[in-house]
Short mmCIF file of C-alpha atoms and ligand atoms in Angstrom, two decimals:
data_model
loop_
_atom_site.label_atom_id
_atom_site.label_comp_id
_atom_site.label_asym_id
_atom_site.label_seq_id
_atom_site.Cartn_x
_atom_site.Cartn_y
_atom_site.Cartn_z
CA UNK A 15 25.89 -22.94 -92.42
CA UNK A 16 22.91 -22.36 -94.53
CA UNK A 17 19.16 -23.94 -94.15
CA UNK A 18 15.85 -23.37 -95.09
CA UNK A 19 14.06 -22.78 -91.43
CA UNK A 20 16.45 -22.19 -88.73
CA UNK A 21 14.25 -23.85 -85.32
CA UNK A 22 15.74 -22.60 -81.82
CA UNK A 23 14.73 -24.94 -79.00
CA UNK A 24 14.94 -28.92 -79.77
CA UNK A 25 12.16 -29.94 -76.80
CA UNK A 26 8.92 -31.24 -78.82
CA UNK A 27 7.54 -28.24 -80.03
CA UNK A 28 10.99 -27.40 -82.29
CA UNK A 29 11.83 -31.76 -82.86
CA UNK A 30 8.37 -32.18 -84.59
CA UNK A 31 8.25 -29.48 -86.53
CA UNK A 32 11.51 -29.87 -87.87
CA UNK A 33 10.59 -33.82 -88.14
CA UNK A 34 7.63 -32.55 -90.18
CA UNK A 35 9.53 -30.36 -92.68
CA UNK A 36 12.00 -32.83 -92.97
CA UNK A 37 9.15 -35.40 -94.02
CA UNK A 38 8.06 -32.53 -96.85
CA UNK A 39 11.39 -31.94 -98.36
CA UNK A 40 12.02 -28.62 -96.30
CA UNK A 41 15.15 -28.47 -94.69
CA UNK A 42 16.24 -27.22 -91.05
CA UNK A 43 18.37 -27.17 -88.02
CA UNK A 44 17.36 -27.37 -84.80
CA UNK A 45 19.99 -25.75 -81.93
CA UNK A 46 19.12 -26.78 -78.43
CA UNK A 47 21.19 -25.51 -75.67
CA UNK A 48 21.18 -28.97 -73.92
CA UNK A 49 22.43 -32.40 -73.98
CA UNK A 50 19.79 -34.69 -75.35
CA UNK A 51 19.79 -36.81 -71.63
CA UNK A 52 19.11 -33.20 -70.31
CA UNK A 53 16.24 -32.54 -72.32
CA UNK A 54 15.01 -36.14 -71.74
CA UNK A 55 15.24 -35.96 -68.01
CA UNK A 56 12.74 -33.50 -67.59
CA UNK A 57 9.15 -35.18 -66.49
CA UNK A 58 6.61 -32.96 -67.86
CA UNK A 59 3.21 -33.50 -69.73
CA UNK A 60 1.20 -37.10 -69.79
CA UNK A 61 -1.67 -36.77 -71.69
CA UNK A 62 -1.74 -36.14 -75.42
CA UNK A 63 -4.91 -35.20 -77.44
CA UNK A 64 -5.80 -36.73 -80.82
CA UNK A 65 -4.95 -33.31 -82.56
CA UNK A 66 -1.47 -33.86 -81.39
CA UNK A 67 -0.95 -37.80 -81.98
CA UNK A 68 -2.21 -37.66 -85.22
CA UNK A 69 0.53 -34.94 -85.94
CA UNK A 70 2.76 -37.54 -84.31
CA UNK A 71 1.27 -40.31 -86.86
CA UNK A 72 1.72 -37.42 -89.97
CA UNK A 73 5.62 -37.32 -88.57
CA UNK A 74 6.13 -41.29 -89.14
CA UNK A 75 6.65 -41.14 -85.51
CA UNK A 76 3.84 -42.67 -83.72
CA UNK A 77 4.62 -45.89 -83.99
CA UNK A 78 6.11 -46.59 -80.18
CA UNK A 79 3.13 -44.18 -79.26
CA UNK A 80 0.64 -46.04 -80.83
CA UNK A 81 1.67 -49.51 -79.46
CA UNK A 82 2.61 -48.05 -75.80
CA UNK A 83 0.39 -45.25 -75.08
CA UNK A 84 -3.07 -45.60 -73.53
CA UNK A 85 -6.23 -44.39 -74.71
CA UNK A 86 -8.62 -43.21 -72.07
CA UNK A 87 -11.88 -42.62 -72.38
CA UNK A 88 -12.76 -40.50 -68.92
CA UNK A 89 -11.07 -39.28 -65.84
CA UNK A 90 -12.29 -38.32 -62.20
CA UNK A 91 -12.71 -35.68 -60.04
CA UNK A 92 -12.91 -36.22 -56.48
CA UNK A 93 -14.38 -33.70 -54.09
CA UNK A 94 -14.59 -34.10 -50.09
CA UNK A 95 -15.44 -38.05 -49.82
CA UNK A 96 -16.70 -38.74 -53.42
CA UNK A 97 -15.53 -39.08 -56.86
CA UNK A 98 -17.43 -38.49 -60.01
CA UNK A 99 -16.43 -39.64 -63.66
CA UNK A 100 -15.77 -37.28 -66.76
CA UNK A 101 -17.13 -39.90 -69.80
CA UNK A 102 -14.77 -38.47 -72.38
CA UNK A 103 -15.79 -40.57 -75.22
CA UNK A 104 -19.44 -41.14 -74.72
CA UNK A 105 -19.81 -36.95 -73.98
CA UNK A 106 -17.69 -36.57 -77.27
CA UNK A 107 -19.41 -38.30 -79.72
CA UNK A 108 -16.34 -40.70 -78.83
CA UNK A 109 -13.51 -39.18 -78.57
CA UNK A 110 -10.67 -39.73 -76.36
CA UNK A 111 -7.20 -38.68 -74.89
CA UNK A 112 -3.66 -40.58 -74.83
CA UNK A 113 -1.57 -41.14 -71.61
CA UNK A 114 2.36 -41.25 -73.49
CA UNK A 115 4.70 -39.31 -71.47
CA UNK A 116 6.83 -36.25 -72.85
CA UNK A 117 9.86 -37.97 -72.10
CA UNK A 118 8.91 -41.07 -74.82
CA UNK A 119 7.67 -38.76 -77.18
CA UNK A 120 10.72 -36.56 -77.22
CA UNK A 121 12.99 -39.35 -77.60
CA UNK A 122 11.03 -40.89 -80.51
CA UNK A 123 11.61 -37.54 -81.92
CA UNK A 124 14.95 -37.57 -81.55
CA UNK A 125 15.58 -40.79 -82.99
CA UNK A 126 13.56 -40.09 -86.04
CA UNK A 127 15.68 -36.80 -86.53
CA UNK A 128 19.25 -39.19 -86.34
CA UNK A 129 17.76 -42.01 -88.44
CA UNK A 130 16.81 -39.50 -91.21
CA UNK A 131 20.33 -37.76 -90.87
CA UNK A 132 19.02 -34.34 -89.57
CA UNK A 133 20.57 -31.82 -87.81
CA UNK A 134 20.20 -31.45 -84.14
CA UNK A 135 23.14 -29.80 -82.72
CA UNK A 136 23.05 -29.88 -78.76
CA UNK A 137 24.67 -27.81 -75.93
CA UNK A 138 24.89 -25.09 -78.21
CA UNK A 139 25.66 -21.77 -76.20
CA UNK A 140 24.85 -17.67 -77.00
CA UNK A 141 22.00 -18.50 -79.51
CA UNK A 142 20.93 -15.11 -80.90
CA UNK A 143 18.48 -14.36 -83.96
CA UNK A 144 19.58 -11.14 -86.25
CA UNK A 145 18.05 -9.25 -89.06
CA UNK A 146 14.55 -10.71 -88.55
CA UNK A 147 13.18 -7.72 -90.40
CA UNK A 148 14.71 -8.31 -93.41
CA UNK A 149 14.46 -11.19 -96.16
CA UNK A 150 17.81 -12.39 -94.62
CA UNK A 151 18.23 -13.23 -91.44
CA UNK A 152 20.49 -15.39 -89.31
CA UNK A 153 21.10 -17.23 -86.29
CA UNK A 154 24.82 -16.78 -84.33
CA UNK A 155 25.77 -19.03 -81.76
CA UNK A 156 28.63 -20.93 -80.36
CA UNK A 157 28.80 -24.50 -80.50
CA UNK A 158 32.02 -27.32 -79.41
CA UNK A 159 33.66 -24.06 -79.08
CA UNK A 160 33.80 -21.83 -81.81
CA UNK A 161 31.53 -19.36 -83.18
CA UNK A 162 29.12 -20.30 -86.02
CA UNK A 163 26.42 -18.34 -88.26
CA UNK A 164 22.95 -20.16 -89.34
CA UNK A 165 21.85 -18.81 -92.39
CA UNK A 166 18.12 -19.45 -93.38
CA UNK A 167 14.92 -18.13 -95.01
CA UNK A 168 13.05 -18.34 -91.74
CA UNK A 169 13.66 -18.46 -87.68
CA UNK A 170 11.05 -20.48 -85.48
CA UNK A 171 11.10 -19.42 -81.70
CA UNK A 172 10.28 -23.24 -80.44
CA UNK A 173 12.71 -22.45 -77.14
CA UNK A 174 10.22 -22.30 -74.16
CA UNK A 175 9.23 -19.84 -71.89
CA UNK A 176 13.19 -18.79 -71.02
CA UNK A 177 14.47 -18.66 -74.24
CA UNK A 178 15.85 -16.66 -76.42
CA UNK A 179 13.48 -15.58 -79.12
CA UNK A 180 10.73 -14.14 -77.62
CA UNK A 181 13.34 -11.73 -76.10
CA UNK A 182 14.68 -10.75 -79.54
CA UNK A 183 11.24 -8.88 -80.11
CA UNK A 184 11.54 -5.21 -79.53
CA UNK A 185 9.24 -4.21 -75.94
CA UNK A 186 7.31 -1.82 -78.03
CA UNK A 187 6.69 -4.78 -80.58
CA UNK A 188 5.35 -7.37 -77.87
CA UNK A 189 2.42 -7.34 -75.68
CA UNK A 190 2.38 -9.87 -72.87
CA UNK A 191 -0.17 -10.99 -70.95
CA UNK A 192 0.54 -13.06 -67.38
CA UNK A 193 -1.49 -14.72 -64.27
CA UNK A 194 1.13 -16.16 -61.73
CA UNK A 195 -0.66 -18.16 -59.40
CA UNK A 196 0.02 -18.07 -55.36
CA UNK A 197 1.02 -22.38 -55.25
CA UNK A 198 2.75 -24.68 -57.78
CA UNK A 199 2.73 -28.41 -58.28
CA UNK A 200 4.80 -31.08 -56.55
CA UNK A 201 5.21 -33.91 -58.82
CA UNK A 202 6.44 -37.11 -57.82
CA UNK A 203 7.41 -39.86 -60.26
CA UNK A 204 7.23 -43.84 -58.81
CA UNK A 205 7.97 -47.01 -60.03
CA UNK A 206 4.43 -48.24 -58.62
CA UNK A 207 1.18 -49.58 -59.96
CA UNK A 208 -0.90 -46.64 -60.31
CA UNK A 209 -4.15 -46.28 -57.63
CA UNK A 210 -6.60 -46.05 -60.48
CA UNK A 211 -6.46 -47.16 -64.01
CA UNK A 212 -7.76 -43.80 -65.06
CA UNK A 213 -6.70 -40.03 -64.03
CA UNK A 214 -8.51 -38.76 -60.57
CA UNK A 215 -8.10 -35.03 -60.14
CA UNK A 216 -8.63 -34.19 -56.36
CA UNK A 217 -10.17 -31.12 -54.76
CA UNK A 218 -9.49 -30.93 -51.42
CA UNK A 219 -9.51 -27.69 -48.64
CA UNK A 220 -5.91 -28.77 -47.63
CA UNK A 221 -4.74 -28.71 -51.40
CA UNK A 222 -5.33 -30.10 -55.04
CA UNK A 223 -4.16 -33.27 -55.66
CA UNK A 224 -3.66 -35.50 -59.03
CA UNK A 225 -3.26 -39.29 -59.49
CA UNK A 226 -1.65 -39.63 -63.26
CA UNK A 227 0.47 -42.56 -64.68
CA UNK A 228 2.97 -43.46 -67.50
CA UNK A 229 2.20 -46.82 -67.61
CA UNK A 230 0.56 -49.78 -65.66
CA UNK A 231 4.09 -49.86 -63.55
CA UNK A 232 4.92 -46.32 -63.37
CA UNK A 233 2.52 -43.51 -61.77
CA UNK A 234 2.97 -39.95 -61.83
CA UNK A 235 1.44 -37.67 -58.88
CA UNK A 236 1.05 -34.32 -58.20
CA UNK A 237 0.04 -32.11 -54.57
CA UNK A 238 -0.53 -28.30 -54.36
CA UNK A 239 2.49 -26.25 -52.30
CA UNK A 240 3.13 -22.83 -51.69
CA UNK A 241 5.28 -21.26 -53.06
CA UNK A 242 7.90 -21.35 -50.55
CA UNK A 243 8.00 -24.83 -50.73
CA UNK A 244 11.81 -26.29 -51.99
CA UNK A 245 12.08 -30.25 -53.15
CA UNK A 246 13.98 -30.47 -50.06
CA UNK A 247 10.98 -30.00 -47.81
CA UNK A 248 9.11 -32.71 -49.03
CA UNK A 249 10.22 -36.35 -48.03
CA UNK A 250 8.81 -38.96 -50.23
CA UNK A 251 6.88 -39.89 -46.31
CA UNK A 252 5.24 -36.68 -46.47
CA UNK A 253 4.64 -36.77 -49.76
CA UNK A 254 2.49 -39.56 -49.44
CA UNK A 255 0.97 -38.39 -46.45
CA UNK A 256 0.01 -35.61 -47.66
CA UNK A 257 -1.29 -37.10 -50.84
CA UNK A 258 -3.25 -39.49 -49.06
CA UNK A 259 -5.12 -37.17 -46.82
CA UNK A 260 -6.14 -35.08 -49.90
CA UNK A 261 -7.86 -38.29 -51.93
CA UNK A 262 -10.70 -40.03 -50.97
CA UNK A 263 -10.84 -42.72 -48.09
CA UNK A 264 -11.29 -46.02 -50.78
CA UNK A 265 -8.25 -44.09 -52.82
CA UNK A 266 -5.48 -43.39 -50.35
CA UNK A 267 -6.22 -47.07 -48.95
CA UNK A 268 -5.77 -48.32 -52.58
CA UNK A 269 -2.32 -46.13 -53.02
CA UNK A 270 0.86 -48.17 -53.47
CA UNK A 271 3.51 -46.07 -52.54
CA UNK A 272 7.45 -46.78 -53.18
CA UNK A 273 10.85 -44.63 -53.14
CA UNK A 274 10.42 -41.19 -55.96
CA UNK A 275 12.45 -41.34 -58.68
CA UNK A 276 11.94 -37.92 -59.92
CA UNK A 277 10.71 -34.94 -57.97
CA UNK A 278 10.52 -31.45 -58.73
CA UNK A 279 8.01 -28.37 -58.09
CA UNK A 280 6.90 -26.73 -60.96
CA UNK A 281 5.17 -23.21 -60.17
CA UNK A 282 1.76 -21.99 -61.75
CA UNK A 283 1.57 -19.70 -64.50
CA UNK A 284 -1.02 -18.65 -67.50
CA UNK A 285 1.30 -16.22 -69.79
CA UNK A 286 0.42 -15.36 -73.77
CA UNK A 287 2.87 -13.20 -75.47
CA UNK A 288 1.17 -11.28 -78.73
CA UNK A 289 1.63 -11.37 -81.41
CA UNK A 290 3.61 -14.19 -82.20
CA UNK A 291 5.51 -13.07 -85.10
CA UNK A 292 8.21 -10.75 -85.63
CA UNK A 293 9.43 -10.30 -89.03
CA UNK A 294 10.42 -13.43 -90.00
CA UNK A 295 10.73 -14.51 -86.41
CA UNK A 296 7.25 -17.09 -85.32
CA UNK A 297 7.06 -18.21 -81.53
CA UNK A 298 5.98 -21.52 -80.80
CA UNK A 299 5.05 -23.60 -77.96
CA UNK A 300 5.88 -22.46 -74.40
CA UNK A 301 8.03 -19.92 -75.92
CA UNK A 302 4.92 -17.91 -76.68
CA UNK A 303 2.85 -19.10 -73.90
CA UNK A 304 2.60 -20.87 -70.59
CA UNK A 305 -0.65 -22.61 -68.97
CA UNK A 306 -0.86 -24.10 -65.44
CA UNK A 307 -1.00 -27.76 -66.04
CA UNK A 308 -4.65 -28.82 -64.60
CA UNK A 309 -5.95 -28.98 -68.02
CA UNK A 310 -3.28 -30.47 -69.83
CA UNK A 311 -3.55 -28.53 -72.39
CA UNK A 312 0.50 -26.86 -72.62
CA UNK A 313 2.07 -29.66 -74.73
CA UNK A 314 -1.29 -29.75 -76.85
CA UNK A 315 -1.24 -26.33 -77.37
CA UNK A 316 1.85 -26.01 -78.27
CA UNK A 317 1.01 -28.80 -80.83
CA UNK A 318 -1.52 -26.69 -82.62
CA UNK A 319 1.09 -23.71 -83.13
CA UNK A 320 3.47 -26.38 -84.87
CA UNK A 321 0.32 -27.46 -87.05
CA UNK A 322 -0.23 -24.38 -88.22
CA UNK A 323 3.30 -22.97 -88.67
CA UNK A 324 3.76 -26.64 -90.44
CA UNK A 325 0.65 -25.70 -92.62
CA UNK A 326 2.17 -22.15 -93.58
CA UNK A 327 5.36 -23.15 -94.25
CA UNK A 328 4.50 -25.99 -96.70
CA UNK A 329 2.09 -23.73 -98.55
CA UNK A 330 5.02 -20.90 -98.67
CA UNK A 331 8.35 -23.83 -99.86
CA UNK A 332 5.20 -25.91 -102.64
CA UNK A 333 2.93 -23.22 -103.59
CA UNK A 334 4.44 -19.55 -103.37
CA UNK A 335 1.54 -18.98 -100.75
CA UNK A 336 2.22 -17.28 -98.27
CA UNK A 337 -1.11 -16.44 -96.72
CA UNK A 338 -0.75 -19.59 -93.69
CA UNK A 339 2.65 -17.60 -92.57
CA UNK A 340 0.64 -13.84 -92.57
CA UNK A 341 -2.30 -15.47 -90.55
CA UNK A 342 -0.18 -17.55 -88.47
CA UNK A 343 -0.22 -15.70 -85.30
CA UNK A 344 -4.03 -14.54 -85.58
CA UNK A 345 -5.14 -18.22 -85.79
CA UNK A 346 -2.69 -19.73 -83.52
CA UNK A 347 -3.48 -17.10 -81.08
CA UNK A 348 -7.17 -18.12 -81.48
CA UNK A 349 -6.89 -21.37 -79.99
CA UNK A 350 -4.07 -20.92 -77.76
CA UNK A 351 -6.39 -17.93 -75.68
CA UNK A 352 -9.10 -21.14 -75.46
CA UNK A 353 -6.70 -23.45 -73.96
CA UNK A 354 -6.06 -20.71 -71.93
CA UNK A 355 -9.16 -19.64 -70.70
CA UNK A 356 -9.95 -23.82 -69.83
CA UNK A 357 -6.69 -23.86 -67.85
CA UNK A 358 -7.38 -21.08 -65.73
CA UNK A 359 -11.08 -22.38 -65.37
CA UNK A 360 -9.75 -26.10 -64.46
CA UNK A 361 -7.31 -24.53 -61.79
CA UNK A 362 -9.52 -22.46 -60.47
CA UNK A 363 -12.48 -24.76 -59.91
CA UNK A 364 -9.69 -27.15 -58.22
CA UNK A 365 -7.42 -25.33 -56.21
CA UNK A 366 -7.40 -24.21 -53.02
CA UNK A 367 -6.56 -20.32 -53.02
CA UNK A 368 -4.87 -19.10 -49.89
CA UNK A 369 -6.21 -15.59 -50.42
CA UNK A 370 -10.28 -16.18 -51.48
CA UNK A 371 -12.86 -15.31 -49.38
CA UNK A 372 -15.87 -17.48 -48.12
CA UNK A 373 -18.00 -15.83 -51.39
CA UNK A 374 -15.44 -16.99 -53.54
CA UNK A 375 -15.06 -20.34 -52.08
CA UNK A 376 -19.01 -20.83 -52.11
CA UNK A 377 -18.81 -19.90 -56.00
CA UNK A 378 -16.17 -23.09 -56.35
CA UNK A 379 -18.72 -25.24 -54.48
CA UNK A 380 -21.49 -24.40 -56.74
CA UNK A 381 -19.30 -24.30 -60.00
CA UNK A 382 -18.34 -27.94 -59.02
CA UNK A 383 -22.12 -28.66 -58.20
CA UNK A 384 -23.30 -27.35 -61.30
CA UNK A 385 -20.94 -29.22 -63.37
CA UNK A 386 -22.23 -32.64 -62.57
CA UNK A 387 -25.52 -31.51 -62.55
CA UNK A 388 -25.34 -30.72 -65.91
CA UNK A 389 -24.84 -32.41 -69.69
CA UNK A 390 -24.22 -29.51 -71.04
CA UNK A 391 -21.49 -28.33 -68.60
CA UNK A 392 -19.93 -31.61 -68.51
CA UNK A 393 -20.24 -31.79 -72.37
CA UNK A 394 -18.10 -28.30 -72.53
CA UNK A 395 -15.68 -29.89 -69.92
CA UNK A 396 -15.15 -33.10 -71.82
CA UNK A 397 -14.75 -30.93 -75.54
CA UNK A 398 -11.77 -28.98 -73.85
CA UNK A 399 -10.19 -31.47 -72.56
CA UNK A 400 -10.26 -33.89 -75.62
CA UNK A 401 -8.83 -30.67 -77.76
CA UNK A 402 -11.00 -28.33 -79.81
CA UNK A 403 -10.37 -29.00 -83.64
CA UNK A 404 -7.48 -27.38 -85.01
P1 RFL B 18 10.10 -26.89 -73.96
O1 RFL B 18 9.72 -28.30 -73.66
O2 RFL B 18 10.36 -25.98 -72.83
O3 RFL B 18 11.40 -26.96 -74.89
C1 RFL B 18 12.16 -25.81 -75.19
C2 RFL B 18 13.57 -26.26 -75.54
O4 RFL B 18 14.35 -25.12 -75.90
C3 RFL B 18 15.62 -25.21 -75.27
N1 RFL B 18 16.17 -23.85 -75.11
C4 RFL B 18 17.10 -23.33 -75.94
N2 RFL B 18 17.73 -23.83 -76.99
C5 RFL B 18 18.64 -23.03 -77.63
N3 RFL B 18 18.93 -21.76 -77.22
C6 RFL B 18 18.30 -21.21 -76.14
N4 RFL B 18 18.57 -19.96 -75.75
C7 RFL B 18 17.34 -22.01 -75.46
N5 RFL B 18 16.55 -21.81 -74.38
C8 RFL B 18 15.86 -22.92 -74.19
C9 RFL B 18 15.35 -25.92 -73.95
O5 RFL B 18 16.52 -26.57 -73.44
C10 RFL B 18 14.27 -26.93 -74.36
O6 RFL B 18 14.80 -28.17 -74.73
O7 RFL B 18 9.01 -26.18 -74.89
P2 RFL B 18 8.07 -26.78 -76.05
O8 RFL B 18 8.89 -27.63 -76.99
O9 RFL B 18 7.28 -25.66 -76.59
O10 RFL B 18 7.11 -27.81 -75.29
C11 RFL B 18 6.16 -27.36 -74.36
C12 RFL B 18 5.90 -28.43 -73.31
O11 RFL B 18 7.13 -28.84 -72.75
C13 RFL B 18 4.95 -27.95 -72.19
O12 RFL B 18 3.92 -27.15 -72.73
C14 RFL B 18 4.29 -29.12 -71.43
O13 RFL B 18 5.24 -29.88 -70.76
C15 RFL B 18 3.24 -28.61 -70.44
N6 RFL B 18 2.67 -29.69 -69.61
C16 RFL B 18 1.63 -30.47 -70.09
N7 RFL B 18 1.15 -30.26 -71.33
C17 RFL B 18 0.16 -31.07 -71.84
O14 RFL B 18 -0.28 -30.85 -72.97
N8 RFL B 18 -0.35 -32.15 -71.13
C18 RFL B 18 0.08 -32.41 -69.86
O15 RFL B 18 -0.35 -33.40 -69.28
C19 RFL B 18 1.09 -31.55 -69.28
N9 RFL B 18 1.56 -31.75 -68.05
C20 RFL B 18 3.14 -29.91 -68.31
C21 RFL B 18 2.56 -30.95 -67.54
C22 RFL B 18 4.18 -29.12 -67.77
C23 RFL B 18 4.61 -29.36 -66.49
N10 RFL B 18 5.67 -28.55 -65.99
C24 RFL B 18 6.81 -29.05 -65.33
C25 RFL B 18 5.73 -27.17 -66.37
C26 RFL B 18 3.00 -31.19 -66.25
C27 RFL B 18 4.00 -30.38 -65.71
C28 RFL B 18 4.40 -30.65 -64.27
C1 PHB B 19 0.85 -35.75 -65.99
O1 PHB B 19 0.62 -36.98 -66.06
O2 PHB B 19 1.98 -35.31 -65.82
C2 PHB B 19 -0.31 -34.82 -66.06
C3 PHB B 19 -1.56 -35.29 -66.41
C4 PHB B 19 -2.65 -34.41 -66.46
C5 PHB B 19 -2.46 -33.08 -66.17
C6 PHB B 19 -1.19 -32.61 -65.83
C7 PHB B 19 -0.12 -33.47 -65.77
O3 PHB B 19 -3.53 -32.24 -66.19
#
């Protein structure tokens, strides 16, 4: 087989960029290693910034998004008894986030890619890049049993954090850079009305705690556990127990609470891999680096690497240019360390760390105290959040 950008991973990052080539005349494969219901099963981000839908609009894909997905124009954060609103829009000159889940997102991806006749191939096994040094290289892999060689100008690394491709870059050739955190998130997905229309992002000394949603009928939450902590500890009573204690009084009496139909634990991690090229070999999206999801900024992120690579590769296939693909990794790079720094900062002012001492946890107080005491703060808050321009 022969193409002109061979993409590794088919989860968002590797479905809209090769949605986005398609759309320009460029033509790719995607190989993803799992079943399409497999990939759509998984219950990850919520909350979209405007960088990333208009991508979505640029795809001819937004359409579902556009009519399904709500804007909001703040969130909460609730500390001991109180809660306190983030104005996104009016601290933004007016701009404002999306609440459109992953999972719809993905799958309007995926339908794009079969109504335009492109190639996804799933449950693909042994994916392995070769030659990226060279003006040649190739993609092997098995798939529906035999073994089969991709051909193509360039490889793009859009495969998460255990992939392949960022493990076909020599040691020597890599730097990576990695903050595991001691806790990771419980999530629980209900077919309830959610407590608030808008997100509420709880501090509490027992734990941190998130109210999200899907949709007016379907709420996604989120508690701090250790570590240790298995699915299997964690009825969908306690859950909601435990929720409960961690929000405010008016909220956990406001909670509707119903039988989970997801659950999972998903541990906290900030990890940047530099650079993110090799060769002819670029990393996108979780495959080149992780955040812990307090800011929402992972899926977002990843967004911007696929605008830029987009970018590059467009200039490179119309205009002989090749300048977007040799500054790719500097500039992505650039904003993916901000989105890390405000991920670290969110989780850090919210979380409860088993190991801090009473100076550090006085230094939380006052970072949260300063915060609403301040336009300015709140105004660097609110900027993050929304996404910094591409
Ligand atoms: P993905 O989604 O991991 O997709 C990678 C795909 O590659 C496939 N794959 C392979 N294919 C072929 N060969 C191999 N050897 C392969 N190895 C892996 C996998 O099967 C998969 O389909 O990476 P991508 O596309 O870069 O997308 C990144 C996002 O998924 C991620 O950043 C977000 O989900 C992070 N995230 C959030 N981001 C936001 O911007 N806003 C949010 O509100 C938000 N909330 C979250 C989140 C992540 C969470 N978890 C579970 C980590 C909430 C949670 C709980
Ligand atoms: C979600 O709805 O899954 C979600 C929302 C905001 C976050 C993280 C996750 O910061």
């Amino acid at each position: 087989m022969k193409t002109q950008v061979g993409i590794i991973g088919g989860g968002p990052s590797g479905l809209l960029l090769s949605q986005l080539l398609h759309k320009q005349g460029i033509a790719n494969v995607v190989l993803e290693k799992h079943t399409r219901e497999y990939v759509l099963s998984r219950i990850r981000a919520g909350v979209l910034e405007h960088g990333f839908a208009d991508l979505m609009r640029e795809a001819g894909v937004a359409e579902r998004m556009d009519r399904e997905g709500e804007i909001h124009d703040g969130f909460e954060i609730a500390d001991g008894g109180g809660r306190r609103r983030v104005d996104l829009k009016g601290l933004t000159g007016g701009k404002t986030v999306i609440v459109y889940g992953q999972t719809e997102l993905t799958r309007d991806l995926y339908d794009a890619r079969a109504a335009a006749g492109g190639t996804v191939l799933h449950e693909v096994d042994d994916v392995q890049p070769h030659d990226l040094e060279t003006d040649a290289p190739f993609i092997t892999f098995r798939h529906n049993g035999e073994n089969q060689r991709l051909d193509c100008d360039y490889v793009i690394g859009c495969d998460g954090f255990h992939g392949v491709s960022r493990k076909s870059i020599p040691k020597d050739r890599l730097r990576e850079f990695e903050r595991v955190y001691p806790f990771g998130w419980l999530g629980v997905l209900s077919r309830t009305k959610p407590v608030s229309p808008e997100l509420i992002y709880a501090r509490h000394e027992r734990g941190f705690a998130l109210c999200s949603l899907r949709s007016q009928v379907l709420s996604r939450y989120y508690i701090q556990v250790p570590l240790s902590d298995t699915v299997d500890d964690w009825s969908d009573d306690a859950f909601w127990r435990e929720l409960k204690h961690r929000l405010p009084a008016d909220v956990a009496a406001n909670l509707v609470t119903g039988p989970s139909i997801e659950k999972s634990i998903a541990p906290l991690r900030s990890f940047v891999a530099e650079p993110m090229r090799y060769g002819r070999l670029f990393l996108a999206g979780d495959a080149a680096h992780i955040v812990p999801p307090t800011g929402a900024r992972g899926l977002n992120s990843a967004a911007s690497d696929i605008y830029y690579l987009y970018h590059a590769l467009v200039d490179h296939y119309q205009k002989g240019d090749d300048g977007g693909l040799d500054r790719y990794s500097e500039k992505a790079l650039a904003r993916v360390w901000k989105g890390q720094r405000f991920s670290w900062w969110m989780t850090t002012l919210l979380h409860t760390f088993p190991e801090s001492s009473a100076f550090e946890r006085r230094l939380q107080d006052t970072d949260l105290a300063y915060l609403f005491s301040s336009e300015k703060a709140l105004g660097s808050l609110a900027e993050n959040y929304v996404g910094l321009p591409f």
